[in-house]
Short mmCIF file of C-alpha atoms in Angstrom, two decimals:
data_model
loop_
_atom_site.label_atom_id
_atom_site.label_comp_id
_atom_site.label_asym_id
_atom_site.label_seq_id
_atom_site.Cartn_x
_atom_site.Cartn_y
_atom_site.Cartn_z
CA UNK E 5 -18.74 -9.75 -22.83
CA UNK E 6 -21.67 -10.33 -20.60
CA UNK E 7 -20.01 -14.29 -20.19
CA UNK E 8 -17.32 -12.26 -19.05
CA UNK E 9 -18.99 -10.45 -16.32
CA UNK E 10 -20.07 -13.51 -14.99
CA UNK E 11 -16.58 -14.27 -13.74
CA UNK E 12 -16.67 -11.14 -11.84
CA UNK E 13 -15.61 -12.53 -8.09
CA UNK E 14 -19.20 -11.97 -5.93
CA UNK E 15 -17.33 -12.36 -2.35
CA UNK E 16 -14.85 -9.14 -2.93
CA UNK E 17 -17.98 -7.45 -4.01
CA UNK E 18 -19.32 -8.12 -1.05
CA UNK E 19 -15.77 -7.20 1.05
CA UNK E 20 -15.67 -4.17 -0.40
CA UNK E 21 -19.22 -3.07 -0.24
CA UNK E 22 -19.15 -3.88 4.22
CA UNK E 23 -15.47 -2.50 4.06
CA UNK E 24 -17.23 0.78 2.31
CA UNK E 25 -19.76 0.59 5.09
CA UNK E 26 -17.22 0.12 7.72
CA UNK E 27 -15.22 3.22 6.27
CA UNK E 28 -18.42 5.73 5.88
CA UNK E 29 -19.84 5.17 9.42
CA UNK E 30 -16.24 4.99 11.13
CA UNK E 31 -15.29 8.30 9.57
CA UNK E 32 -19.17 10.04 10.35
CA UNK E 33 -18.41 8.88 14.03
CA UNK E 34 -14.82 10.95 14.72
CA UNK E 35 -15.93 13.86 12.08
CA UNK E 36 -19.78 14.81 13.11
CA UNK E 37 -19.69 18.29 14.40
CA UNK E 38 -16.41 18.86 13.83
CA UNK E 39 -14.89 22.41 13.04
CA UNK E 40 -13.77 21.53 9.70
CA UNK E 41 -14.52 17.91 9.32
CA UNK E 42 -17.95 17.97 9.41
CA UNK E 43 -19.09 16.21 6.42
CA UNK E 44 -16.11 13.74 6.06
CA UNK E 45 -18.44 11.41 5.59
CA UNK E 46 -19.97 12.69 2.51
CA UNK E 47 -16.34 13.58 0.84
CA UNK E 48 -15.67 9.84 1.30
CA UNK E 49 -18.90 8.64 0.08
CA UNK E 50 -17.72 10.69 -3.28
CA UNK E 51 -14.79 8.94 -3.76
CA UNK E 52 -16.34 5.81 -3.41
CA UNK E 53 -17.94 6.76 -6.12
CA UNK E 54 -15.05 7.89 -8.39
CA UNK E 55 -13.27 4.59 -6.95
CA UNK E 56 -16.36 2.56 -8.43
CA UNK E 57 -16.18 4.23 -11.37
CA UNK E 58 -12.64 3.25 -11.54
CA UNK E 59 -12.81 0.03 -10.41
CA UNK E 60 -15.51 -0.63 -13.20
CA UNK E 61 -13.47 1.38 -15.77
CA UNK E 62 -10.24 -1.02 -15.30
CA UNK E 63 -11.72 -4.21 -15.22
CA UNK E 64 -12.79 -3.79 -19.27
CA UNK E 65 -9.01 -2.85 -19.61
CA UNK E 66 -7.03 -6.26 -20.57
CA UNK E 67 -4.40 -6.29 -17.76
CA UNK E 68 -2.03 -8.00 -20.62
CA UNK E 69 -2.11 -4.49 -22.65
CA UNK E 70 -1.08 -2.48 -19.21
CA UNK E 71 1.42 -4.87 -19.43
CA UNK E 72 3.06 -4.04 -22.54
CA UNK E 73 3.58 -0.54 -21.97
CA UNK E 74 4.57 -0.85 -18.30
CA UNK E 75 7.86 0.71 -19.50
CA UNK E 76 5.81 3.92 -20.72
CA UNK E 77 4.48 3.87 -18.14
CA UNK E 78 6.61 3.39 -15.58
CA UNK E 79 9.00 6.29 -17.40
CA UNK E 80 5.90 8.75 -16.74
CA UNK E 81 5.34 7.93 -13.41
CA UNK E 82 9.16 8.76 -12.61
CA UNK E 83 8.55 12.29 -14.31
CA UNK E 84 5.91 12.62 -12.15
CA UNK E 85 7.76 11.80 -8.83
CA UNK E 86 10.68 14.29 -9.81
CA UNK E 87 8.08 17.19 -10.89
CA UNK E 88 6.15 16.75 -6.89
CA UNK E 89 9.73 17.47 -5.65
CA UNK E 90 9.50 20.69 -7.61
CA UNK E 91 6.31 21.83 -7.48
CA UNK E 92 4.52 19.62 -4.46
CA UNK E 93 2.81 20.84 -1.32
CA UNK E 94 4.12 19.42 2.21
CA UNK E 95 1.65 18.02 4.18
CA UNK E 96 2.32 16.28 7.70
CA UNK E 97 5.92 16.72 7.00
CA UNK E 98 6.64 14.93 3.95
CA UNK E 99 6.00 16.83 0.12
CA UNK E 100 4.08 14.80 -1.49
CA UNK E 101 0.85 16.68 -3.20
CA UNK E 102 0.05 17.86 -6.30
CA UNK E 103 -3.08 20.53 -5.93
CA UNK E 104 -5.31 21.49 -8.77
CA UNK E 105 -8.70 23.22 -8.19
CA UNK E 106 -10.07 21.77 -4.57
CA UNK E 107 -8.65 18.50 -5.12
CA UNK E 108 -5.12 16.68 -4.31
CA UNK E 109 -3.00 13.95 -5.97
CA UNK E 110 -0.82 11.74 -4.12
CA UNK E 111 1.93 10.59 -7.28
CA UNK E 112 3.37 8.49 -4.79
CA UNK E 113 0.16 6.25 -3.88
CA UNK E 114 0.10 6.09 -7.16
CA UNK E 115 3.21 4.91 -8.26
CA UNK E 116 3.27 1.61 -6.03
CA UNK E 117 0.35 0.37 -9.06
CA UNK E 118 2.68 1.63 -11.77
CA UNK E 119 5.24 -0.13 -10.12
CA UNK E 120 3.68 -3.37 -10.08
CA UNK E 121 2.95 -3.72 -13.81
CA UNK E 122 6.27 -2.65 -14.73
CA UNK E 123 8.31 -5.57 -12.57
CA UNK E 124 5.07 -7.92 -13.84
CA UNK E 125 6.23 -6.87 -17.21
CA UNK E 126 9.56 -7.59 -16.79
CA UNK E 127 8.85 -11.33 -14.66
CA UNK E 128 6.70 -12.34 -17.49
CA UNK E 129 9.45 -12.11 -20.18
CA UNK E 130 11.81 -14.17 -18.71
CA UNK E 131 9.69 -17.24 -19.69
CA UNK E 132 9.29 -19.19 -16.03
CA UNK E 133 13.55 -19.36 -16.33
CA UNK E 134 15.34 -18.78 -13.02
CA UNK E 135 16.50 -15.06 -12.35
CA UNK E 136 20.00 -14.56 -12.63
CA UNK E 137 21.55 -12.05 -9.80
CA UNK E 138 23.54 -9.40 -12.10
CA UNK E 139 21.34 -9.74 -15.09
CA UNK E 140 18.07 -10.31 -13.36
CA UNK E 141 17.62 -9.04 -9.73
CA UNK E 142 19.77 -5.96 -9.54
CA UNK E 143 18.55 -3.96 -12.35
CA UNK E 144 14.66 -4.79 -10.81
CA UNK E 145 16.26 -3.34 -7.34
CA UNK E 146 17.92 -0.34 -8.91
CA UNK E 147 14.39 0.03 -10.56
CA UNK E 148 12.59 0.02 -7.50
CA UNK E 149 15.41 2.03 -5.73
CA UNK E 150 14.92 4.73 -7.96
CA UNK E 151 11.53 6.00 -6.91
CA UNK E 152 12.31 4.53 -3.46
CA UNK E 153 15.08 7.54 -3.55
CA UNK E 154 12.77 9.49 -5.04
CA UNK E 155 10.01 9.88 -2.42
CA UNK E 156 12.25 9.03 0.72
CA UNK E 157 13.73 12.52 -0.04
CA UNK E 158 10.45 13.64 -0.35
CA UNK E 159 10.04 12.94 3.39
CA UNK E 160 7.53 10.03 2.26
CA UNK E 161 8.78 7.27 4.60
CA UNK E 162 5.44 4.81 4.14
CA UNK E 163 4.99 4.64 0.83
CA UNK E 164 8.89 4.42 -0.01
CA UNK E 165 9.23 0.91 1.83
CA UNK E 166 6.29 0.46 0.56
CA UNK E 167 7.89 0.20 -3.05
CA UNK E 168 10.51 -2.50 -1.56
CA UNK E 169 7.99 -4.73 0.05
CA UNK E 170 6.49 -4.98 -3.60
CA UNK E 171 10.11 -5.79 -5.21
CA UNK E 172 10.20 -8.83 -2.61
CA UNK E 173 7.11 -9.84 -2.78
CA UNK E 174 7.10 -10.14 -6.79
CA UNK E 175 10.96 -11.25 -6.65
CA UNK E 176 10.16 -13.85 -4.12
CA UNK E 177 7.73 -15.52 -6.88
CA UNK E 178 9.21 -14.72 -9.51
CA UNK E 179 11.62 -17.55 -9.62
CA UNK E 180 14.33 -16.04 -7.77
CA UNK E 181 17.38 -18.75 -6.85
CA UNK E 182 16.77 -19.58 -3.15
CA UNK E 183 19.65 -19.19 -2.16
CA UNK E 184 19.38 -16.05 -3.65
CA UNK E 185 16.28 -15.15 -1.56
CA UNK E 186 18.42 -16.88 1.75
CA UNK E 187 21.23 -14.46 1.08
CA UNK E 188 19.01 -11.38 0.77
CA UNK E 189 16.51 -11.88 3.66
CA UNK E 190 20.01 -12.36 5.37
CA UNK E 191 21.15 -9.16 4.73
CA UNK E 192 17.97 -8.01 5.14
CA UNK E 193 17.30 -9.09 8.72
CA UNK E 194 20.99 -8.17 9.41
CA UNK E 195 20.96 -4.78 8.35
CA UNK E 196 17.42 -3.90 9.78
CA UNK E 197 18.61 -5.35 13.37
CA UNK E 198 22.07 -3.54 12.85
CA UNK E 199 19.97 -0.15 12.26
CA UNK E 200 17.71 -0.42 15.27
CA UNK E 201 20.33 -1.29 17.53
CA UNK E 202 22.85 1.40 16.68
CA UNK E 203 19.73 3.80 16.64
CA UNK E 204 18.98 2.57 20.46
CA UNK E 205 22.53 2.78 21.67
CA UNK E 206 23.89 5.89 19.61
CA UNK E 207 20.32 7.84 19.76
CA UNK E 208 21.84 11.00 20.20
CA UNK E 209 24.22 11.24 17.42
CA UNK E 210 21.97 10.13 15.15
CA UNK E 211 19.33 12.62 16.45
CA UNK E 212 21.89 14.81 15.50
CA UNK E 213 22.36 13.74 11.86
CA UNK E 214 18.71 13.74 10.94
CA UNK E 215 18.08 17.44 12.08
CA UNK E 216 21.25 18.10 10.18
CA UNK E 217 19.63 16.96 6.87
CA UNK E 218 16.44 18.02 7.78
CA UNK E 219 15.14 14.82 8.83
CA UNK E 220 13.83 15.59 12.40
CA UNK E 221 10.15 14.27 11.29
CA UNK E 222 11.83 11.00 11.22
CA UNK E 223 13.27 10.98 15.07
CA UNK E 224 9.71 11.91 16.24
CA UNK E 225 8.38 8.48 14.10
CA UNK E 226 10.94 6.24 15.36
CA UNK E 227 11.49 7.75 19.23
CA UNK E 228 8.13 6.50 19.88
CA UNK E 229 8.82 2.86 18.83
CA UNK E 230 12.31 2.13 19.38
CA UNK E 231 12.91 4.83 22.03
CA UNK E 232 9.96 5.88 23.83
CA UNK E 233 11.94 6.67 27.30
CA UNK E 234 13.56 9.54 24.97
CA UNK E 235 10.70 10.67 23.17
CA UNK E 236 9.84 13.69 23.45
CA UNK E 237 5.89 14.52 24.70
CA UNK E 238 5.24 15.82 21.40
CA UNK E 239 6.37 12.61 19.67
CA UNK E 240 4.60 10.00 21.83
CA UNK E 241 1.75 11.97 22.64
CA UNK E 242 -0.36 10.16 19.37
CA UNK E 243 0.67 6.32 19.56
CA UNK E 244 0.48 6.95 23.26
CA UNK E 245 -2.87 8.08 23.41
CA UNK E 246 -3.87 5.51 20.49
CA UNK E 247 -2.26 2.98 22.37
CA UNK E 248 -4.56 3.78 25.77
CA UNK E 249 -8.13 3.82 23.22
CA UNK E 250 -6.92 0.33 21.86
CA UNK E 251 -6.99 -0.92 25.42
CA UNK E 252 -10.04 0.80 26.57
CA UNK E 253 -11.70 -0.95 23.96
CA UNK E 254 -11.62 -4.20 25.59
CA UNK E 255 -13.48 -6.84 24.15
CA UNK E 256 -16.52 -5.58 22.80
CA UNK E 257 -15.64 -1.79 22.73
CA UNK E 258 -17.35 1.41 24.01
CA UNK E 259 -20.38 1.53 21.30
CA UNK E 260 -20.58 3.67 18.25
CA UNK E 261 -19.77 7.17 18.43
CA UNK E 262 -18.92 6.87 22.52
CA UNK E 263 -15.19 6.16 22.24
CA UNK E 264 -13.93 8.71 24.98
CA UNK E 265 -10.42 9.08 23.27
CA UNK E 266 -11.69 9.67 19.42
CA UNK E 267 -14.32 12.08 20.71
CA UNK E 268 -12.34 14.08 22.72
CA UNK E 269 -9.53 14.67 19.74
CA UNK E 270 -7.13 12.58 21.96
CA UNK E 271 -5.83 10.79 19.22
CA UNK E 272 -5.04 12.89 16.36
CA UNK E 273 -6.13 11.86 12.41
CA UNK E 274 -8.82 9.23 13.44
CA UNK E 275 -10.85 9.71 10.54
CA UNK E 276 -7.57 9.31 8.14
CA UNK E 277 -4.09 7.31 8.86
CA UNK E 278 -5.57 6.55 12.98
CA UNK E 279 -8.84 4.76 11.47
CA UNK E 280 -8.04 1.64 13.16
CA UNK E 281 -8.02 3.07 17.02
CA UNK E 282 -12.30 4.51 16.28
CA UNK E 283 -12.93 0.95 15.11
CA UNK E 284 -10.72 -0.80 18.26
CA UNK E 285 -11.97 1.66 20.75
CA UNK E 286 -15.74 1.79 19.87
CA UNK E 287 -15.85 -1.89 18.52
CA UNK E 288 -13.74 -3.10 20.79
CA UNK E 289 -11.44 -6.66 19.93
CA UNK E 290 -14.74 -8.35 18.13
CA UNK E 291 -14.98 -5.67 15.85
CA UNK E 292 -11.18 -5.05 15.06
CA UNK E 293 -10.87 -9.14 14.68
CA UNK E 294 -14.18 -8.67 12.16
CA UNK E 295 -12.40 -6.33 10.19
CA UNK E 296 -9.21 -8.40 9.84
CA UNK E 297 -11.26 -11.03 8.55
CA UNK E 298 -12.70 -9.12 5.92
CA UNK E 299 -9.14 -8.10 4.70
CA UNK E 300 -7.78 -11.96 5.21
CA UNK E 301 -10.94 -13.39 3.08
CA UNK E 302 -10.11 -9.97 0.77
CA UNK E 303 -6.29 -11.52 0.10
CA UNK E 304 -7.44 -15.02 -0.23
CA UNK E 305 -9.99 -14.69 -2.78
CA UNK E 306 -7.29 -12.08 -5.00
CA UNK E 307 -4.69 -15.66 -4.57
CA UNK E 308 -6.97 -17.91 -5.56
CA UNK E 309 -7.77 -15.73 -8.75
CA UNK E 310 -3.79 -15.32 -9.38
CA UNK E 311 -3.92 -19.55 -9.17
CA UNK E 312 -6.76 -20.00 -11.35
CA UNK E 313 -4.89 -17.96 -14.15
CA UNK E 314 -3.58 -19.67 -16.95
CA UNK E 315 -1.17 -16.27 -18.30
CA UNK E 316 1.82 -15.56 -16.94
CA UNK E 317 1.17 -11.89 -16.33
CA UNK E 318 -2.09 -12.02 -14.21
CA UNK E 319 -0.53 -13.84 -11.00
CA UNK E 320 2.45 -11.05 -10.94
CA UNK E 321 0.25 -8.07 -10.86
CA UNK E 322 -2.23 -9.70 -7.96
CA UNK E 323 0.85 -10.83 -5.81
CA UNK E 324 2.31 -7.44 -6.39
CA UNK E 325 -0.78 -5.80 -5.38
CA UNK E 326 -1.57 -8.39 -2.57
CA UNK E 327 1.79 -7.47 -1.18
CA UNK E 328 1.27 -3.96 -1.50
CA UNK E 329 -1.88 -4.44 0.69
CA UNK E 330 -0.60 -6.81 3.44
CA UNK E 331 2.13 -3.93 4.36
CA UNK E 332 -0.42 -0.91 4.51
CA UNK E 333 -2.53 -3.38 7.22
CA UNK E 334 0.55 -4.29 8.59
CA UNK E 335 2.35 -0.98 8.74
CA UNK E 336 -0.95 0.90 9.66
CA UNK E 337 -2.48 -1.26 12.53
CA UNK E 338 1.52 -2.21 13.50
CA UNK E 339 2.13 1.67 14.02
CA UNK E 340 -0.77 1.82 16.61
CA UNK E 341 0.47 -1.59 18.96
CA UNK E 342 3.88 -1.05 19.13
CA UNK E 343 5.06 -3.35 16.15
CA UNK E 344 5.74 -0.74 13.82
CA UNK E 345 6.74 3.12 13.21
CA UNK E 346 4.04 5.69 13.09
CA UNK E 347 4.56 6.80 8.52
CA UNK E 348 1.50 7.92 7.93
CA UNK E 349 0.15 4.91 5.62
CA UNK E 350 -3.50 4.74 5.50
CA UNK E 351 -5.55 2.31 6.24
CA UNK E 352 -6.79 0.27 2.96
CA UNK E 353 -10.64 0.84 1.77
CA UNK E 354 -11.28 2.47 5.08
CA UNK E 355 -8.96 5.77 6.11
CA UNK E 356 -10.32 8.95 4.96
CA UNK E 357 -8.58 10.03 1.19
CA UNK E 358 -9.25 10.10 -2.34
CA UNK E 359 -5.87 9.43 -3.54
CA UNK E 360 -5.49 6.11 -1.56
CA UNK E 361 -8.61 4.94 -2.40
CA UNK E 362 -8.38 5.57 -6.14
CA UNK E 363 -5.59 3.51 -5.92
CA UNK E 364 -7.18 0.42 -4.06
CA UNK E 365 -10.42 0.18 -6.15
CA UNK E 366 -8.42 0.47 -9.13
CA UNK E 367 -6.02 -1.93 -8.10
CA UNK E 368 -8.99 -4.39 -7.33
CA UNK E 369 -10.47 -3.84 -10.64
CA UNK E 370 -6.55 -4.91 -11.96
CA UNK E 371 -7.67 -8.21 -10.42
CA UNK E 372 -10.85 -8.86 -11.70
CA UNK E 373 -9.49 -7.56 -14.94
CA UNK E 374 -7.32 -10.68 -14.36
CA UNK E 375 -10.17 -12.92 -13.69
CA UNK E 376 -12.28 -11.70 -16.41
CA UNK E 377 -8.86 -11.90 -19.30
CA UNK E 378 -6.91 -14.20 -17.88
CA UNK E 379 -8.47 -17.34 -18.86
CA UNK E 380 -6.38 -17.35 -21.99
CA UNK E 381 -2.83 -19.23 -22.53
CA UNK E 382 -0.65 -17.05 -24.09
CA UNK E 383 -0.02 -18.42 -27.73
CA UNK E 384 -4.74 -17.84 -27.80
CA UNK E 385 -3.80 -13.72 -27.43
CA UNK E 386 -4.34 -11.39 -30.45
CA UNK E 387 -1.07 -10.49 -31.93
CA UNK E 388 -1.56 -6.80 -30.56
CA UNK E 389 -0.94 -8.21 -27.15
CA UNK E 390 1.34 -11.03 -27.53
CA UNK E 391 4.22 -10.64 -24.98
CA UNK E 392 8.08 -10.89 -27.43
CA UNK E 393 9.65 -13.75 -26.56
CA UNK E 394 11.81 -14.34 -23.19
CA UNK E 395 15.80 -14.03 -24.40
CA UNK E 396 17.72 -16.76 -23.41
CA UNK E 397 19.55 -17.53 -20.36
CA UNK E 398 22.98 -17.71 -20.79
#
């Protein structure tokens, strides 16, 4: 065991320890004094240390036995999903809470993990043979679709997509066909550019059809980035105003805790989903360009673990997971530049929330469980944890 712990990966230690830093004095900054919010700071520094605990609780979990039950556990975490849509509380527009005592559960955060280990689990049985369209990569899309469904009615735009970005990410190395992968990111690009230009030039009808299902939180996400001439004050007013503390930032920023726009409440959630605009305002480009790097050195140490190991299983669960961080950076710091709709996705190991962070740590911990376990070939497992063989391609 304690040979084991030896493998345990130093630098993310380290990446997560100055992003923890990063998160606890960006969140004191925009919360101090605040009706409220005061003591943000402290809330977070607790969940750090249920994340730890976490983090430290997984990585003695073989990753190959998470494996083998994905299914279980994947059937669970659907339950889950349908019961929020019964019993969840609506926060920020979309229903997505379960509340016990004076805490909150996000199923939905937590489903992109479950999700992960059950398409790993399904990759790894088909034996490194190619993945046939009808038998292969439809029933992992209807099996991604299915929450997708699930929590896009639930008025959870972010972490629905977030749900197909993992499906392509684990599909794309999972030896799809390529032309396969050509056809789809055809269709892909098609469709997206067919939506955004039918919801530039037809804004109004389709304005019309999402207040008719009850959709209207959507317009005032994508006005803002697609339509901003049409927006209405309301639904500009916070990527607006982030947009103008970004800039003000300039290269070096305005100094700690004297970023005019976070301390006046001009931008709205900066100690949560608008993390990113305290860091660019008050740190300025250097700073925002620091924290990028700790998040690109963050991704390449988790590949070079999923190239080191010698199972099947590990390097599915770290893509899965590297590709379900690469869109919350994306989507989050995208939603705040102009690249990207404003959904509400936080910011990883940084934003303000227990649920999120739970996740990430835990997720982490998947990857050193990887690092730690995943030193043995398959036929050196114990029989408890042998994977059935892949059937054969037809």
């Amino acid at each position: 065991m304690l040979q084991k712990l030896k493998k345990i990966d130093g630098i993310i230690l380290v990446v997560l320890a100055l992003l923890m830093v990063v998160s606890i004095f960006s969140i004191y900054s925009v919360t101090h004094g605040r009706d409220g919010l005061d003591g943000s700071h402290i809330k977070m520094i607790k969940f750090y240390i249920l994340g730890i605990i976490a983090f430290t609780g997984i990585i003695f979990v073989d990753y190959r036995l998470l494996i083998k039950y994905a299914m279980y556990i994947y059937i669970i975490g659907i339950g889950v999903l349908v019961l929020v849509s019964f019993i969840g509380a609506e926060e920020n527009g979309a229903q997505g809470w379960i509340k016990f005592g004076g805490f909150s559960l996000q199923p939905a955060e937590l489903f992109k993990l479950i999700l992960i280990m059950f398409l790993a689990s399904v990759l790894v049985r088909k034996n490194k043979n190619r993945l046939l369209f009808w038998k292969d990569v439809v029933p992992l899309g209807m099996m991604a679709a299915l929450p997708f469904l699930i929590v896009i009615s639930q008025n959870d735009l972010g972490n629905a997509l977030s749900y197909i970005v993992i499906l392509f990410g684990l599909l794309w190395i999972g030896n799809i066909k390529f032309s396969h992968a050509l056809i789809g990111l055809l269709v892909i690009a098609s469709t997206a550019t067919a939506g955004i230009m039918s919801y530039i030039h037809y804004h109004d009808n389709i304005e019309k059809f999402f207040v008719g299902i009850g959709r209207e939180h959507w317009v005032e996400r994508f006005d803002p980035w697609l339509v901003p001439d049409k927006a209405t004050a309301k639904a500009s007013y916070h990527t607006k105003n982030a947009k103008l503390a970004i800039a003000s930032g300039g290269m070096s920023g305005e100094g700690y805790m004297k970023g005019s726009s976070v301390q006046t409440d001009r931008v709205p959630y900066t100690y949560s989903d608008s993390i990113f605009v305290q860091i660019a305002e008050e740190y300025g480009f250097v700073g925002s360009a620091l924290v990028l790097l700790l998040y690109f050195i963050l991704i390449h140490r988790m590949i070079l673990i999923a190239l080191e190991c010698k199972d099947r299983g590990g390097p599915f669960l770290i893509i899965g997971i590297v590709a379900m961080l690469l869109y919350q950076i994306f989507e989050n710091i995208g939603a705040f530049i102009g690249l990207m709709p404003l959904t509400g996705i936080t910011l990883p190991f940084i934003s303000f929330g227990g649920t999120s962070l739970m996740i990430n740590m835990a997720s982490i911990g998947l990857v050193m469980s990887v690092r730690l376990h995943g030193q043995e070939v398959e036929e050196d497992l114990p029989e408890p944890l042998a994977y059935p063989p892949a059937a054969k391609q037809s």
